[in-house]
Amino acid sequence: MDYYNKIIESVHIRFLKGNNYRVEKAVKINDYQENENALILLHHGNLKFGEDQELVNEGEILFLPKGRKTVLTIGSSSKRAEMDFEQFSDSKRKYLQSISFKDIKSIDEDCISLINFESKVFDVVNFFNSLDIPPFIIRFNDRIATLIEDIVKELENGTVGKERVLKSLTEVLMIELLRHILKNRLFTEELSTNATYFKDPRLIDLFNYIKTNLNGDLSNKVLAQVANVSEDYVGQYFKMLTGINPQDYIEYQRMEAAVELLRTSKKSIRDIGKEVGYKDTAYFCRRFKMMYGVPAGKMRRRDSLISFQ
């Protein structure tokens, strides 16, 4: 159990987008895929996936891991178009029309809710993609279905705190999804063999040390001492298991922490830079603009305006 608790604690979850759709015309997409993890809740109608066109029943959820292609059929009509994903993307509005969640509950037409979320281990490795988990149906799980409905309802809510609520709901959704996988003993082999980043405690020690010492010395020399490997090897070791250079990862973590402070505190740009490990404010500002395309101060003003819309 501790192994899976480490997974939950280590996976960074972020809500990306969501919508409700009424199916205007039935369509079969031969190579459907999502750029990020997707959950499709079928409210009414017909939904099939895979080469064998496995049926998703009303009230069930289809989970599509990031980048995994599948054959997807949406809609009940026997008269349906058939196309590739690129063709579908170019003409999506012909087949799916956005509607409100309230409308879904008042019509009997084919309709779905779809949400996308990101799940990265220590902000590096896409969790489900790295496990090589295929698309699958989530059956007999009202909890996950309710969470999806709560998310799409919150998207239509214009009240204060929407972003925070979406974040919280998505984190719970990820936990419930992992619980569902474990309870039903799904993909046990993939979980036990592919999650290499949890098998070496030295790597976990590195991630935790970096997270709690962003404003300290995070040179390769220090990282080597934490992982108990040689200074010459620590960079290669880190990249071998994560696919990213440790110093690049550290800068990403520092910048993400800076963004969070810009959004949630009134600290000065100078103080924020120091808090995340940059003694030189000018250098911090240059690196921030290079990474995000806007100055730190402008991002703070923009987020402030968005919060009060």
Short mmCIF file of N, CA, C and O in Angstrom, two decimals, residues 156-203:
data_model
loop_
_atom_site.label_atom_id
_atom_site.label_comp_id
_atom_site.label_asym_id
_atom_site.label_seq_id
_atom_site.Cartn_x
_atom_site.Cartn_y
_atom_site.Cartn_z
N GLU A 156 -19.39 25.49 -15.64
CA GLU A 156 -20.44 26.44 -15.99
C GLU A 156 -20.74 27.42 -14.87
O GLU A 156 -21.58 28.30 -15.01
N ASN A 157 -20.03 27.26 -13.77
CA ASN A 157 -20.25 28.10 -12.59
C ASN A 157 -19.33 29.32 -12.66
O ASN A 157 -18.11 29.19 -12.77
N GLY A 158 -19.90 30.50 -12.58
CA GLY A 158 -19.09 31.71 -12.67
C GLY A 158 -18.71 32.30 -11.33
O GLY A 158 -18.26 33.44 -11.27
N THR A 159 -18.84 31.55 -10.26
CA THR A 159 -18.58 32.10 -8.93
C THR A 159 -17.10 32.02 -8.58
O THR A 159 -16.30 31.35 -9.22
N VAL A 160 -16.76 32.72 -7.52
CA VAL A 160 -15.37 32.78 -7.05
C VAL A 160 -14.88 31.39 -6.63
O VAL A 160 -15.63 30.61 -6.04
N GLY A 161 -13.61 31.10 -6.93
CA GLY A 161 -13.00 29.85 -6.48
C GLY A 161 -13.13 28.69 -7.45
O GLY A 161 -12.78 27.56 -7.10
N LYS A 162 -13.60 28.96 -8.66
CA LYS A 162 -13.83 27.88 -9.62
C LYS A 162 -12.55 27.10 -9.91
O LYS A 162 -12.56 25.87 -9.93
N GLU A 163 -11.45 27.80 -10.13
CA GLU A 163 -10.19 27.12 -10.48
C GLU A 163 -9.73 26.22 -9.35
O GLU A 163 -9.26 25.10 -9.59
N ARG A 164 -9.87 26.67 -8.12
CA ARG A 164 -9.46 25.87 -6.98
C ARG A 164 -10.34 24.62 -6.84
O ARG A 164 -9.86 23.52 -6.54
N VAL A 165 -11.64 24.79 -7.07
CA VAL A 165 -12.56 23.65 -6.98
C VAL A 165 -12.24 22.63 -8.07
O VAL A 165 -12.22 21.41 -7.81
N LEU A 166 -11.97 23.10 -9.30
CA LEU A 166 -11.63 22.19 -10.39
C LEU A 166 -10.37 21.42 -10.08
O LEU A 166 -10.26 20.22 -10.36
N LYS A 167 -9.40 22.09 -9.49
CA LYS A 167 -8.15 21.43 -9.12
C LYS A 167 -8.40 20.34 -8.08
O LYS A 167 -7.91 19.21 -8.22
N SER A 168 -9.19 20.65 -7.07
CA SER A 168 -9.48 19.69 -6.02
C SER A 168 -10.26 18.49 -6.54
O SER A 168 -9.94 17.33 -6.22
N LEU A 169 -11.28 18.76 -7.35
CA LEU A 169 -12.08 17.67 -7.90
C LEU A 169 -11.25 16.75 -8.79
O LEU A 169 -11.42 15.53 -8.78
N THR A 170 -10.34 17.34 -9.57
CA THR A 170 -9.51 16.54 -10.47
C THR A 170 -8.53 15.67 -9.69
O THR A 170 -8.26 14.53 -10.07
N GLU A 171 -8.00 16.19 -8.59
CA GLU A 171 -7.12 15.39 -7.75
C GLU A 171 -7.86 14.20 -7.14
O GLU A 171 -7.35 13.08 -7.11
N VAL A 172 -9.08 14.43 -6.67
CA VAL A 172 -9.88 13.32 -6.13
C VAL A 172 -10.21 12.33 -7.24
O VAL A 172 -10.19 11.10 -7.03
N LEU A 173 -10.50 12.84 -8.42
CA LEU A 173 -10.81 11.97 -9.56
C LEU A 173 -9.64 11.04 -9.88
O LEU A 173 -9.84 9.84 -10.13
N MET A 174 -8.43 11.56 -9.85
CA MET A 174 -7.24 10.75 -10.11
C MET A 174 -7.10 9.66 -9.05
O MET A 174 -6.79 8.49 -9.37
N ILE A 175 -7.33 10.00 -7.80
CA ILE A 175 -7.25 9.00 -6.72
C ILE A 175 -8.29 7.91 -6.91
O ILE A 175 -8.00 6.72 -6.78
N GLU A 176 -9.52 8.32 -7.24
CA GLU A 176 -10.59 7.34 -7.45
C GLU A 176 -10.30 6.45 -8.66
O GLU A 176 -10.64 5.26 -8.66
N LEU A 177 -9.68 7.02 -9.67
CA LEU A 177 -9.32 6.23 -10.85
C LEU A 177 -8.28 5.18 -10.49
O LEU A 177 -8.39 4.01 -10.89
N LEU A 178 -7.27 5.56 -9.72
CA LEU A 178 -6.26 4.60 -9.29
C LEU A 178 -6.86 3.55 -8.37
O LEU A 178 -6.55 2.36 -8.47
N ARG A 179 -7.76 3.96 -7.48
CA ARG A 179 -8.44 3.01 -6.60
C ARG A 179 -9.24 1.99 -7.42
O ARG A 179 -9.27 0.80 -7.09
N HIS A 180 -9.90 2.48 -8.46
CA HIS A 180 -10.69 1.59 -9.31
C HIS A 180 -9.79 0.55 -9.97
O HIS A 180 -10.12 -0.64 -10.04
N ILE A 181 -8.64 1.00 -10.46
CA ILE A 181 -7.69 0.09 -11.11
C ILE A 181 -7.21 -0.98 -10.12
O ILE A 181 -7.16 -2.17 -10.43
N LEU A 182 -6.88 -0.55 -8.91
CA LEU A 182 -6.36 -1.49 -7.91
C LEU A 182 -7.46 -2.44 -7.41
O LEU A 182 -7.23 -3.65 -7.27
N LYS A 183 -8.65 -1.91 -7.13
CA LYS A 183 -9.75 -2.72 -6.62
C LYS A 183 -10.14 -3.83 -7.59
O LYS A 183 -10.44 -4.95 -7.19
N ASN A 184 -10.12 -3.50 -8.88
CA ASN A 184 -10.52 -4.46 -9.90
C ASN A 184 -9.34 -5.23 -10.49
O ASN A 184 -9.49 -5.94 -11.48
N ARG A 185 -8.16 -5.04 -9.89
CA ARG A 185 -6.94 -5.74 -10.30
C ARG A 185 -6.68 -5.59 -11.80
O ARG A 185 -6.37 -6.54 -12.51
N LEU A 186 -6.81 -4.34 -12.27
CA LEU A 186 -6.56 -4.04 -13.67
C LEU A 186 -5.09 -3.66 -13.87
O LEU A 186 -4.51 -2.94 -13.05
N PHE A 187 -4.49 -4.15 -14.91
CA PHE A 187 -3.15 -3.74 -15.34
C PHE A 187 -2.11 -3.89 -14.22
O PHE A 187 -1.21 -3.07 -14.07
N THR A 188 -2.23 -4.96 -13.45
CA THR A 188 -1.29 -5.17 -12.35
C THR A 188 0.13 -5.36 -12.86
O THR A 188 1.10 -4.92 -12.23
N GLU A 189 0.26 -6.02 -14.00
CA GLU A 189 1.60 -6.23 -14.56
C GLU A 189 2.22 -4.91 -15.00
O GLU A 189 3.39 -4.64 -14.73
N GLU A 190 1.41 -4.06 -15.65
CA GLU A 190 1.93 -2.75 -16.09
C GLU A 190 2.34 -1.91 -14.89
O GLU A 190 3.38 -1.24 -14.91
N LEU A 191 1.53 -1.93 -13.84
CA LEU A 191 1.86 -1.14 -12.66
C LEU A 191 3.13 -1.62 -11.99
O LEU A 191 3.93 -0.82 -11.49
N SER A 192 3.35 -2.93 -11.98
CA SER A 192 4.49 -3.48 -11.25
C SER A 192 5.79 -3.42 -12.05
O SER A 192 6.88 -3.36 -11.48
N THR A 193 5.69 -3.40 -13.39
CA THR A 193 6.90 -3.47 -14.20
C THR A 193 7.33 -2.15 -14.83
O THR A 193 8.50 -1.95 -15.10
N ASN A 194 6.39 -1.24 -15.04
CA ASN A 194 6.72 -0.03 -15.80
C ASN A 194 7.00 1.20 -14.95
O ASN A 194 7.55 2.18 -15.44
N ALA A 195 6.58 1.20 -13.70
CA ALA A 195 6.79 2.38 -12.86
C ALA A 195 8.20 2.39 -12.28
O ALA A 195 8.41 2.32 -11.07
N THR A 196 9.19 2.48 -13.14
CA THR A 196 10.59 2.39 -12.71
C THR A 196 10.99 3.52 -11.79
O THR A 196 11.88 3.36 -10.96
N TYR A 197 10.33 4.67 -11.91
CA TYR A 197 10.70 5.81 -11.10
C TYR A 197 10.35 5.63 -9.63
O TYR A 197 10.75 6.42 -8.79
N PHE A 198 9.56 4.59 -9.28
CA PHE A 198 9.27 4.34 -7.87
C PHE A 198 10.11 3.20 -7.30
O PHE A 198 10.04 2.93 -6.12
N LYS A 199 10.87 2.55 -8.15
CA LYS A 199 11.59 1.35 -7.69
C LYS A 199 12.93 1.68 -7.07
O LYS A 199 13.50 0.86 -6.38
N ASP A 200 13.45 2.84 -7.35
CA ASP A 200 14.75 3.21 -6.80
C ASP A 200 14.54 4.31 -5.76
O ASP A 200 14.23 5.45 -6.12
N PRO A 201 14.67 4.00 -4.49
CA PRO A 201 14.43 5.01 -3.45
C PRO A 201 15.35 6.22 -3.57
O PRO A 201 15.02 7.30 -3.08
N ARG A 202 16.51 6.05 -4.21
CA ARG A 202 17.42 7.18 -4.37
C ARG A 202 16.80 8.28 -5.21
O ARG A 202 16.98 9.47 -4.94
N LEU A 203 16.04 7.88 -6.24
CA LEU A 203 15.40 8.86 -7.10
C LEU A 203 14.29 9.59 -6.34
O LEU A 203 14.14 10.81 -6.45
#
